[in-house]
């Protein structure tokens, strides 16, 4: 079983590989993993990623996710899986609205291009 920091790094790298337009994004965000009565906080700095445990100072965004959902997505999740989890409320994001809007637009355009490739 991989450590939590290794899982976070794997999830970030897989997401960046799938959506390469986000690979050079410079961002510090806080990842809040909620388990049964336990909350773990991680600071994730991009590009990199550099992951440290604890509260993130100067975070532009905060991402809240349950531990079980995170484990599933980190192991096998795609960008569309993350978007679907966000739309169903399993992932909550808050912070700078411009950063959140930018990420949403990049992921949406990536999915549109992927649909076009499938049609051809």
Short mmCIF file of N, CA, C and O in Angstrom, two decimals:
data_model
loop_
_atom_site.label_atom_id
_atom_site.label_comp_id
_atom_site.label_asym_id
_atom_site.label_seq_id
_atom_site.Cartn_x
_atom_site.Cartn_y
_atom_site.Cartn_z
N UNK A 1 0.85 -1.19 0.00
CA UNK A 1 0.00 0.00 0.00
C UNK A 1 0.88 1.24 0.00
O UNK A 1 1.78 1.37 0.80
N UNK A 2 0.62 2.14 -0.91
CA UNK A 2 1.40 3.37 -1.04
C UNK A 2 1.00 4.35 0.05
O UNK A 2 -0.13 4.35 0.54
N UNK A 3 1.93 5.22 0.42
CA UNK A 3 1.62 6.26 1.40
C UNK A 3 0.67 7.27 0.77
O UNK A 3 0.54 7.35 -0.46
N UNK A 4 0.07 8.06 1.61
CA UNK A 4 -0.87 9.06 1.11
C UNK A 4 -0.18 10.05 0.19
O UNK A 4 -0.72 10.42 -0.86
N UNK A 5 1.02 10.48 0.55
CA UNK A 5 1.73 11.44 -0.29
C UNK A 5 2.07 10.84 -1.65
O UNK A 5 2.01 11.52 -2.66
N UNK A 6 2.41 9.55 -1.68
CA UNK A 6 2.68 8.89 -2.96
C UNK A 6 1.41 8.79 -3.80
O UNK A 6 1.44 8.96 -5.01
N UNK A 7 0.27 8.51 -3.14
CA UNK A 7 -1.01 8.47 -3.86
C UNK A 7 -1.36 9.83 -4.46
O UNK A 7 -1.83 9.93 -5.59
N UNK A 8 -1.13 10.88 -3.69
CA UNK A 8 -1.41 12.23 -4.18
C UNK A 8 -0.52 12.53 -5.38
O UNK A 8 -0.99 13.04 -6.40
N UNK A 9 0.76 12.20 -5.28
CA UNK A 9 1.68 12.45 -6.38
C UNK A 9 1.26 11.67 -7.62
O UNK A 9 1.26 12.19 -8.73
N UNK A 10 0.87 10.41 -7.45
CA UNK A 10 0.41 9.58 -8.57
C UNK A 10 -0.82 10.20 -9.22
O UNK A 10 -0.90 10.30 -10.45
N UNK A 11 -1.78 10.63 -8.40
CA UNK A 11 -3.01 11.22 -8.93
C UNK A 11 -2.72 12.50 -9.70
O UNK A 11 -3.25 12.71 -10.80
N UNK A 12 -1.86 13.35 -9.16
CA UNK A 12 -1.54 14.62 -9.83
C UNK A 12 -0.81 14.36 -11.15
O UNK A 12 -1.14 14.94 -12.18
N UNK A 13 0.16 13.45 -11.13
CA UNK A 13 0.91 13.16 -12.35
C UNK A 13 0.02 12.55 -13.44
O UNK A 13 0.12 12.93 -14.61
N UNK A 14 -0.87 11.64 -13.06
CA UNK A 14 -1.78 11.04 -14.05
C UNK A 14 -2.71 12.09 -14.63
O UNK A 14 -2.99 12.10 -15.83
N UNK A 15 -3.21 12.99 -13.79
CA UNK A 15 -4.10 14.05 -14.25
C UNK A 15 -3.35 14.99 -15.20
O UNK A 15 -3.88 15.37 -16.24
N UNK A 16 -2.11 15.34 -14.85
CA UNK A 16 -1.32 16.21 -15.71
C UNK A 16 -0.96 15.53 -17.03
O UNK A 16 -0.89 16.19 -18.06
N UNK A 17 -0.72 14.24 -17.01
CA UNK A 17 -0.43 13.52 -18.25
C UNK A 17 -1.65 13.48 -19.16
O UNK A 17 -1.53 13.58 -20.37
N UNK A 18 -2.82 13.33 -18.55
CA UNK A 18 -4.05 13.28 -19.36
C UNK A 18 -4.43 14.66 -19.88
O UNK A 18 -4.93 14.79 -20.99
N UNK A 19 -4.22 15.69 -19.08
CA UNK A 19 -4.54 17.07 -19.47
C UNK A 19 -3.23 17.87 -19.45
O UNK A 19 -2.94 18.58 -18.50
N UNK A 20 -2.43 17.74 -20.50
CA UNK A 20 -1.10 18.36 -20.50
C UNK A 20 -1.12 19.89 -20.43
O UNK A 20 -0.13 20.49 -20.03
N UNK A 21 -2.23 20.52 -20.75
CA UNK A 21 -2.31 21.98 -20.66
C UNK A 21 -2.19 22.46 -19.22
O UNK A 21 -1.82 23.61 -18.97
N UNK A 22 -2.46 21.59 -18.25
CA UNK A 22 -2.35 21.96 -16.84
C UNK A 22 -0.98 21.62 -16.25
O UNK A 22 -0.71 21.93 -15.10
N UNK A 23 -0.11 20.99 -17.01
CA UNK A 23 1.17 20.52 -16.49
C UNK A 23 2.07 21.66 -16.03
O UNK A 23 2.82 21.51 -15.07
N UNK A 24 2.00 22.82 -16.67
CA UNK A 24 2.86 23.94 -16.31
C UNK A 24 2.18 24.96 -15.40
O UNK A 24 2.76 26.01 -15.12
N UNK A 25 0.99 24.65 -14.94
CA UNK A 25 0.25 25.56 -14.06
C UNK A 25 1.00 25.71 -12.74
O UNK A 25 1.34 24.72 -12.10
N UNK A 26 1.25 26.95 -12.35
CA UNK A 26 1.89 27.22 -11.06
C UNK A 26 0.79 27.51 -10.06
O UNK A 26 0.09 28.52 -10.17
N UNK A 27 0.65 26.61 -9.09
CA UNK A 27 -0.46 26.71 -8.16
C UNK A 27 -0.11 26.01 -6.86
O UNK A 27 0.55 24.96 -6.88
N UNK A 28 -0.52 26.59 -5.75
CA UNK A 28 -0.44 25.93 -4.46
C UNK A 28 -1.88 25.73 -4.01
O UNK A 28 -2.65 26.68 -3.94
N UNK A 29 -2.23 24.46 -3.75
CA UNK A 29 -3.57 24.21 -3.24
C UNK A 29 -3.53 23.30 -2.03
O UNK A 29 -2.54 22.61 -1.79
N UNK A 30 -4.59 23.35 -1.28
CA UNK A 30 -4.71 22.54 -0.07
C UNK A 30 -5.65 21.38 -0.38
O UNK A 30 -6.72 21.59 -0.93
N UNK A 31 -5.21 20.19 -0.04
CA UNK A 31 -6.02 18.99 -0.24
C UNK A 31 -6.47 18.51 1.12
O UNK A 31 -5.65 18.25 2.00
N UNK A 32 -7.78 18.41 1.30
CA UNK A 32 -8.36 17.98 2.56
C UNK A 32 -9.00 16.62 2.34
O UNK A 32 -10.00 16.50 1.62
N UNK A 33 -8.41 15.60 2.94
CA UNK A 33 -8.94 14.24 2.84
C UNK A 33 -9.71 13.92 4.11
O UNK A 33 -9.14 13.92 5.20
N UNK A 34 -11.00 13.65 3.95
CA UNK A 34 -11.86 13.38 5.09
C UNK A 34 -12.14 11.89 5.20
O UNK A 34 -12.62 11.27 4.24
N UNK A 35 -11.81 11.33 6.33
CA UNK A 35 -12.11 9.92 6.61
C UNK A 35 -13.13 9.84 7.72
O UNK A 35 -13.81 10.80 8.04
N UNK A 36 -13.21 8.69 8.35
CA UNK A 36 -14.15 8.52 9.46
C UNK A 36 -13.64 9.27 10.69
O UNK A 36 -12.79 8.78 11.42
N UNK A 37 -14.15 10.46 10.89
CA UNK A 37 -13.78 11.26 12.05
C UNK A 37 -12.37 11.81 11.98
O UNK A 37 -11.86 12.32 12.97
N UNK A 38 -11.72 11.71 10.85
CA UNK A 38 -10.34 12.16 10.71
C UNK A 38 -10.23 13.03 9.46
O UNK A 38 -10.80 12.71 8.43
N UNK A 39 -9.49 14.11 9.58
CA UNK A 39 -9.25 14.99 8.43
C UNK A 39 -7.75 15.17 8.29
O UNK A 39 -7.07 15.55 9.24
N UNK A 40 -7.23 14.85 7.12
CA UNK A 40 -5.82 15.04 6.84
C UNK A 40 -5.69 16.20 5.85
O UNK A 40 -6.39 16.25 4.85
N UNK A 41 -4.75 17.10 6.14
CA UNK A 41 -4.52 18.27 5.30
C UNK A 41 -3.16 18.14 4.64
O UNK A 41 -2.18 17.80 5.30
N UNK A 42 -3.13 18.43 3.34
CA UNK A 42 -1.89 18.38 2.58
C UNK A 42 -1.74 19.65 1.77
O UNK A 42 -2.71 20.18 1.24
N UNK A 43 -0.50 20.10 1.64
CA UNK A 43 -0.16 21.24 0.79
C UNK A 43 0.44 20.66 -0.48
O UNK A 43 1.40 19.91 -0.44
N UNK A 44 -0.14 21.01 -1.63
CA UNK A 44 0.33 20.51 -2.92
C UNK A 44 0.76 21.70 -3.75
O UNK A 44 -0.02 22.62 -3.98
N UNK A 45 2.02 21.67 -4.17
CA UNK A 45 2.57 22.76 -4.97
C UNK A 45 2.86 22.24 -6.37
O UNK A 45 3.51 21.21 -6.54
N UNK A 46 2.35 22.95 -7.36
CA UNK A 46 2.55 22.60 -8.76
C UNK A 46 3.39 23.68 -9.42
O UNK A 46 3.29 24.83 -9.03
N UNK A 47 4.17 23.44 -10.45
CA UNK A 47 4.43 22.11 -11.00
C UNK A 47 5.34 21.33 -10.05
O UNK A 47 5.95 21.88 -9.16
N UNK A 48 5.42 20.12 -10.25
CA UNK A 48 6.20 19.25 -9.37
C UNK A 48 5.64 17.86 -9.41
O UNK A 48 6.00 17.10 -10.29
N UNK A 49 4.79 17.51 -8.59
CA UNK A 49 4.23 18.18 -7.42
C UNK A 49 5.13 18.03 -6.19
O UNK A 49 5.86 17.06 -6.06
N UNK A 50 5.06 19.02 -5.33
CA UNK A 50 5.72 18.96 -4.02
C UNK A 50 4.61 18.85 -2.98
O UNK A 50 3.75 19.74 -2.90
N UNK A 51 4.63 17.78 -2.22
CA UNK A 51 3.54 17.50 -1.30
C UNK A 51 4.08 17.46 0.12
O UNK A 51 5.05 16.77 0.41
N UNK A 52 3.44 18.24 1.00
CA UNK A 52 3.80 18.22 2.40
C UNK A 52 2.52 18.11 3.22
O UNK A 52 1.46 18.58 2.80
N UNK A 53 2.64 17.49 4.37
CA UNK A 53 1.48 17.33 5.24
C UNK A 53 1.34 18.59 6.08
O UNK A 53 2.32 19.15 6.55
N UNK A 54 0.12 19.04 6.24
CA UNK A 54 -0.14 20.22 7.05
C UNK A 54 -0.97 21.23 6.29
O UNK A 54 -1.30 21.06 5.12
N UNK A 55 -1.30 22.32 6.98
CA UNK A 55 -2.12 23.38 6.41
C UNK A 55 -1.29 24.16 5.41
O UNK A 55 -0.12 24.46 5.65
N UNK A 56 -1.88 24.48 4.28
CA UNK A 56 -1.18 25.19 3.21
C UNK A 56 -1.31 26.69 3.38
O UNK A 56 -2.41 27.24 3.33
N UNK A 57 -0.18 27.35 3.60
CA UNK A 57 -0.17 28.81 3.60
C UNK A 57 -0.15 29.27 2.15
O UNK A 57 0.45 28.64 1.30
N UNK A 58 -0.80 30.35 1.88
CA UNK A 58 -0.81 30.95 0.54
C UNK A 58 -1.48 30.05 -0.50
O UNK A 58 -1.14 30.10 -1.67
N UNK A 59 -2.40 29.20 -0.08
CA UNK A 59 -3.10 28.32 -1.03
C UNK A 59 -4.11 29.15 -1.82
O UNK A 59 -4.84 29.95 -1.25
N UNK A 60 -4.13 28.94 -3.14
CA UNK A 60 -5.08 29.65 -3.99
C UNK A 60 -6.41 28.91 -4.07
O UNK A 60 -7.41 29.47 -4.47
N UNK A 61 -6.39 27.61 -3.72
CA UNK A 61 -7.62 26.81 -3.78
C UNK A 61 -7.56 25.73 -2.71
O UNK A 61 -6.48 25.33 -2.26
N UNK A 62 -8.73 25.27 -2.32
CA UNK A 62 -8.85 24.16 -1.38
C UNK A 62 -9.74 23.10 -2.02
O UNK A 62 -10.81 23.42 -2.54
N UNK A 63 -9.27 21.87 -1.99
CA UNK A 63 -10.01 20.75 -2.55
C UNK A 63 -10.36 19.80 -1.41
O UNK A 63 -9.47 19.34 -0.69
N UNK A 64 -11.65 19.54 -1.23
CA UNK A 64 -12.13 18.63 -0.19
C UNK A 64 -12.67 17.38 -0.85
O UNK A 64 -13.46 17.46 -1.79
N UNK A 65 -12.24 16.22 -0.33
CA UNK A 65 -12.66 14.95 -0.90
C UNK A 65 -12.63 13.88 0.19
O UNK A 65 -11.79 13.94 1.09
N UNK A 66 -13.55 12.94 0.12
CA UNK A 66 -13.52 11.85 1.08
C UNK A 66 -12.37 10.92 0.75
O UNK A 66 -11.96 10.79 -0.41
N UNK A 67 -11.85 10.27 1.76
CA UNK A 67 -10.68 9.42 1.57
C UNK A 67 -10.98 8.25 0.62
O UNK A 67 -10.17 7.90 -0.24
N UNK A 68 -12.16 7.65 0.76
CA UNK A 68 -12.52 6.50 -0.09
C UNK A 68 -12.60 6.93 -1.57
O UNK A 68 -12.09 6.23 -2.46
N UNK A 69 -13.22 8.07 -1.83
CA UNK A 69 -13.32 8.56 -3.20
C UNK A 69 -11.94 8.88 -3.76
O UNK A 69 -11.63 8.55 -4.90
N UNK A 70 -11.11 9.51 -2.92
CA UNK A 70 -9.76 9.83 -3.37
C UNK A 70 -8.97 8.57 -3.72
O UNK A 70 -8.29 8.53 -4.74
N UNK A 71 -9.06 7.55 -2.89
CA UNK A 71 -8.32 6.31 -3.16
C UNK A 71 -8.75 5.70 -4.49
O UNK A 71 -7.91 5.23 -5.27
N UNK A 72 -10.05 5.70 -4.77
CA UNK A 72 -10.55 5.16 -6.05
C UNK A 72 -10.04 5.99 -7.23
O UNK A 72 -9.58 5.44 -8.23
N UNK A 73 -10.15 7.30 -7.12
CA UNK A 73 -9.74 8.17 -8.22
C UNK A 73 -8.22 8.15 -8.43
O UNK A 73 -7.76 8.17 -9.56
N UNK A 74 -7.46 8.10 -7.35
CA UNK A 74 -6.01 8.08 -7.48
C UNK A 74 -5.53 6.82 -8.17
O UNK A 74 -4.58 6.83 -8.94
N UNK A 75 -6.22 5.71 -7.92
CA UNK A 75 -5.81 4.44 -8.51
C UNK A 75 -6.18 4.33 -9.98
O UNK A 75 -5.39 3.86 -10.79
N UNK A 76 -7.40 4.75 -10.33
CA UNK A 76 -7.89 4.49 -11.68
C UNK A 76 -8.63 5.66 -12.32
O UNK A 76 -9.21 5.51 -13.38
N UNK A 77 -8.63 6.82 -11.70
CA UNK A 77 -9.45 7.93 -12.19
C UNK A 77 -8.89 8.64 -13.40
O UNK A 77 -7.70 8.76 -13.58
N UNK A 78 -9.81 9.11 -14.24
CA UNK A 78 -9.47 9.94 -15.39
C UNK A 78 -10.01 11.34 -15.14
O UNK A 78 -10.72 11.58 -14.16
N UNK A 79 -9.70 12.26 -16.02
CA UNK A 79 -10.18 13.64 -15.87
C UNK A 79 -11.70 13.67 -15.84
O UNK A 79 -12.30 14.41 -15.06
N UNK A 80 -12.34 12.86 -16.67
CA UNK A 80 -13.81 12.85 -16.68
C UNK A 80 -14.36 12.25 -15.38
O UNK A 80 -15.42 12.67 -14.92
N UNK A 81 -13.64 11.31 -14.77
CA UNK A 81 -14.07 10.76 -13.48
C UNK A 81 -14.02 11.84 -12.39
O UNK A 81 -14.92 11.94 -11.55
N UNK A 82 -12.95 12.65 -12.42
CA UNK A 82 -12.83 13.74 -11.45
C UNK A 82 -13.95 14.76 -11.66
O UNK A 82 -14.55 15.25 -10.71
N UNK A 83 -14.23 15.11 -12.92
CA UNK A 83 -15.29 16.07 -13.22
C UNK A 83 -16.64 15.54 -12.75
O UNK A 83 -17.42 16.27 -12.15
N UNK A 84 -16.90 14.26 -13.00
CA UNK A 84 -18.16 13.66 -12.59
C UNK A 84 -18.29 13.65 -11.06
O UNK A 84 -19.35 13.95 -10.53
N UNK A 85 -17.21 13.33 -10.36
CA UNK A 85 -17.23 13.35 -8.89
C UNK A 85 -17.48 14.77 -8.38
O UNK A 85 -18.21 14.96 -7.40
N UNK A 86 -16.92 15.76 -9.06
CA UNK A 86 -17.14 17.15 -8.68
C UNK A 86 -18.59 17.54 -8.88
O UNK A 86 -19.21 18.17 -8.03
N UNK A 87 -19.16 17.14 -10.03
CA UNK A 87 -20.55 17.48 -10.32
C UNK A 87 -21.53 16.82 -9.35
O UNK A 87 -22.59 17.37 -9.07
N UNK A 88 -21.19 15.64 -8.84
CA UNK A 88 -22.06 14.93 -7.90
C UNK A 88 -21.79 15.30 -6.44
O UNK A 88 -22.41 14.74 -5.54
N UNK A 89 -20.85 16.21 -6.21
CA UNK A 89 -20.59 16.69 -4.85
C UNK A 89 -19.63 15.84 -4.04
O UNK A 89 -19.48 16.08 -2.84
N UNK A 90 -18.97 14.88 -4.66
CA UNK A 90 -18.00 14.06 -3.93
C UNK A 90 -16.68 14.81 -3.75
O UNK A 90 -15.91 14.51 -2.85
N UNK A 91 -16.44 15.77 -4.63
CA UNK A 91 -15.27 16.66 -4.53
C UNK A 91 -15.80 18.08 -4.46
O UNK A 91 -16.67 18.47 -5.23
N UNK A 92 -15.27 18.85 -3.50
CA UNK A 92 -15.66 20.25 -3.37
C UNK A 92 -14.41 21.10 -3.51
O UNK A 92 -13.37 20.78 -2.95
N UNK A 93 -14.51 22.16 -4.27
CA UNK A 93 -13.38 23.07 -4.47
C UNK A 93 -13.81 24.48 -4.11
O UNK A 93 -14.92 24.91 -4.43
N UNK A 94 -12.93 25.19 -3.43
CA UNK A 94 -13.19 26.57 -3.09
C UNK A 94 -11.87 27.34 -3.23
O UNK A 94 -10.81 26.74 -3.33
N UNK A 95 -12.00 28.64 -3.26
CA UNK A 95 -10.80 29.47 -3.38
C UNK A 95 -10.98 30.51 -4.46
O UNK A 95 -12.09 30.95 -4.74
N UNK A 96 -9.87 30.88 -5.07
CA UNK A 96 -9.85 31.92 -6.11
C UNK A 96 -10.73 31.50 -7.28
O UNK A 96 -10.44 30.52 -7.96
N UNK A 97 -11.82 32.22 -7.54
CA UNK A 97 -12.73 31.81 -8.61
C UNK A 97 -12.07 31.81 -9.99
O UNK A 97 -12.44 31.01 -10.85
N UNK A 98 -11.08 32.66 -10.21
CA UNK A 98 -10.40 32.69 -11.51
C UNK A 98 -9.61 31.42 -11.75
O UNK A 98 -9.60 30.89 -12.86
N UNK A 99 -8.96 30.90 -10.71
CA UNK A 99 -8.19 29.67 -10.83
C UNK A 99 -9.13 28.49 -11.07
O UNK A 99 -8.89 27.65 -11.94
N UNK A 100 -10.22 28.43 -10.31
CA UNK A 100 -11.18 27.33 -10.46
C UNK A 100 -11.81 27.35 -11.86
O UNK A 100 -11.97 26.31 -12.49
N UNK A 101 -12.12 28.56 -12.35
CA UNK A 101 -12.72 28.69 -13.68
C UNK A 101 -11.72 28.27 -14.76
O UNK A 101 -12.10 27.57 -15.71
N UNK A 102 -10.46 28.64 -14.61
CA UNK A 102 -9.43 28.27 -15.57
C UNK A 102 -9.29 26.75 -15.67
O UNK A 102 -9.28 26.19 -16.76
N UNK A 103 -9.20 26.10 -14.53
CA UNK A 103 -9.06 24.64 -14.52
C UNK A 103 -10.28 23.98 -15.15
O UNK A 103 -10.16 23.05 -15.95
N UNK A 104 -11.47 24.46 -14.81
CA UNK A 104 -12.70 23.90 -15.37
C UNK A 104 -12.73 24.05 -16.89
O UNK A 104 -13.10 23.12 -17.61
N UNK A 105 -12.33 25.21 -17.39
CA UNK A 105 -12.33 25.43 -18.84
C UNK A 105 -11.31 24.54 -19.55
O UNK A 105 -11.60 24.00 -20.62
N UNK A 106 -10.13 24.37 -18.97
CA UNK A 106 -9.10 23.54 -19.60
C UNK A 106 -9.56 22.09 -19.66
O UNK A 106 -9.42 21.42 -20.68
N UNK A 107 -10.16 21.59 -18.57
CA UNK A 107 -10.64 20.20 -18.55
C UNK A 107 -11.79 20.03 -19.54
O UNK A 107 -11.86 19.03 -20.26
N UNK A 108 -12.69 21.01 -19.60
CA UNK A 108 -13.82 20.94 -20.54
C UNK A 108 -13.33 20.89 -21.98
O UNK A 108 -13.81 20.08 -22.79
N UNK A 109 -12.36 21.72 -22.31
CA UNK A 109 -11.82 21.72 -23.68
C UNK A 109 -11.09 20.42 -23.99
O UNK A 109 -11.16 19.91 -25.12
N UNK A 110 -10.40 19.87 -23.00
CA UNK A 110 -9.73 18.58 -23.19
C UNK A 110 -10.76 17.48 -23.52
O UNK A 110 -10.56 16.68 -24.43
N UNK A 111 -11.88 17.48 -22.79
CA UNK A 111 -12.91 16.48 -23.03
C UNK A 111 -13.57 16.68 -24.40
O UNK A 111 -13.91 15.71 -25.07
N UNK A 112 -13.74 17.93 -24.82
CA UNK A 112 -14.30 18.19 -26.14
C UNK A 112 -13.38 17.66 -27.24
O UNK A 112 -13.85 17.04 -28.20
N UNK A 113 -12.08 17.89 -27.09
CA UNK A 113 -11.13 17.36 -28.07
C UNK A 113 -11.14 15.84 -28.08
O UNK A 113 -11.03 15.22 -29.14
N UNK A 114 -11.26 15.23 -26.92
CA UNK A 114 -11.28 13.76 -26.85
C UNK A 114 -12.52 13.22 -27.54
O UNK A 114 -12.45 12.20 -28.24
N UNK A 115 -13.66 13.90 -27.40
CA UNK A 115 -14.89 13.46 -28.09
C UNK A 115 -14.74 13.59 -29.59
O UNK A 115 -15.20 12.74 -30.34
N UNK A 116 -14.09 14.64 -30.06
CA UNK A 116 -13.89 14.84 -31.48
C UNK A 116 -13.00 13.74 -32.06
O UNK A 116 -13.24 13.26 -33.16
N UNK A 117 -11.98 13.34 -31.32
CA UNK A 117 -11.09 12.27 -31.80
C UNK A 117 -11.84 10.95 -31.93
O UNK A 117 -11.59 10.19 -32.82
N UNK A 118 -12.77 10.68 -31.01
CA UNK A 118 -13.53 9.44 -31.05
C UNK A 118 -14.47 9.40 -32.25
O UNK A 118 -14.69 8.36 -32.85
N UNK A 119 -15.03 10.56 -32.61
CA UNK A 119 -15.98 10.63 -33.71
C UNK A 119 -15.27 10.37 -35.03
O UNK A 119 -15.79 9.69 -35.92
N UNK A 120 -14.08 10.86 -35.19
CA UNK A 120 -13.34 10.70 -36.46
C UNK A 120 -12.95 9.31 -36.61
O UNK A 120 -12.75 8.42 -36.89
#
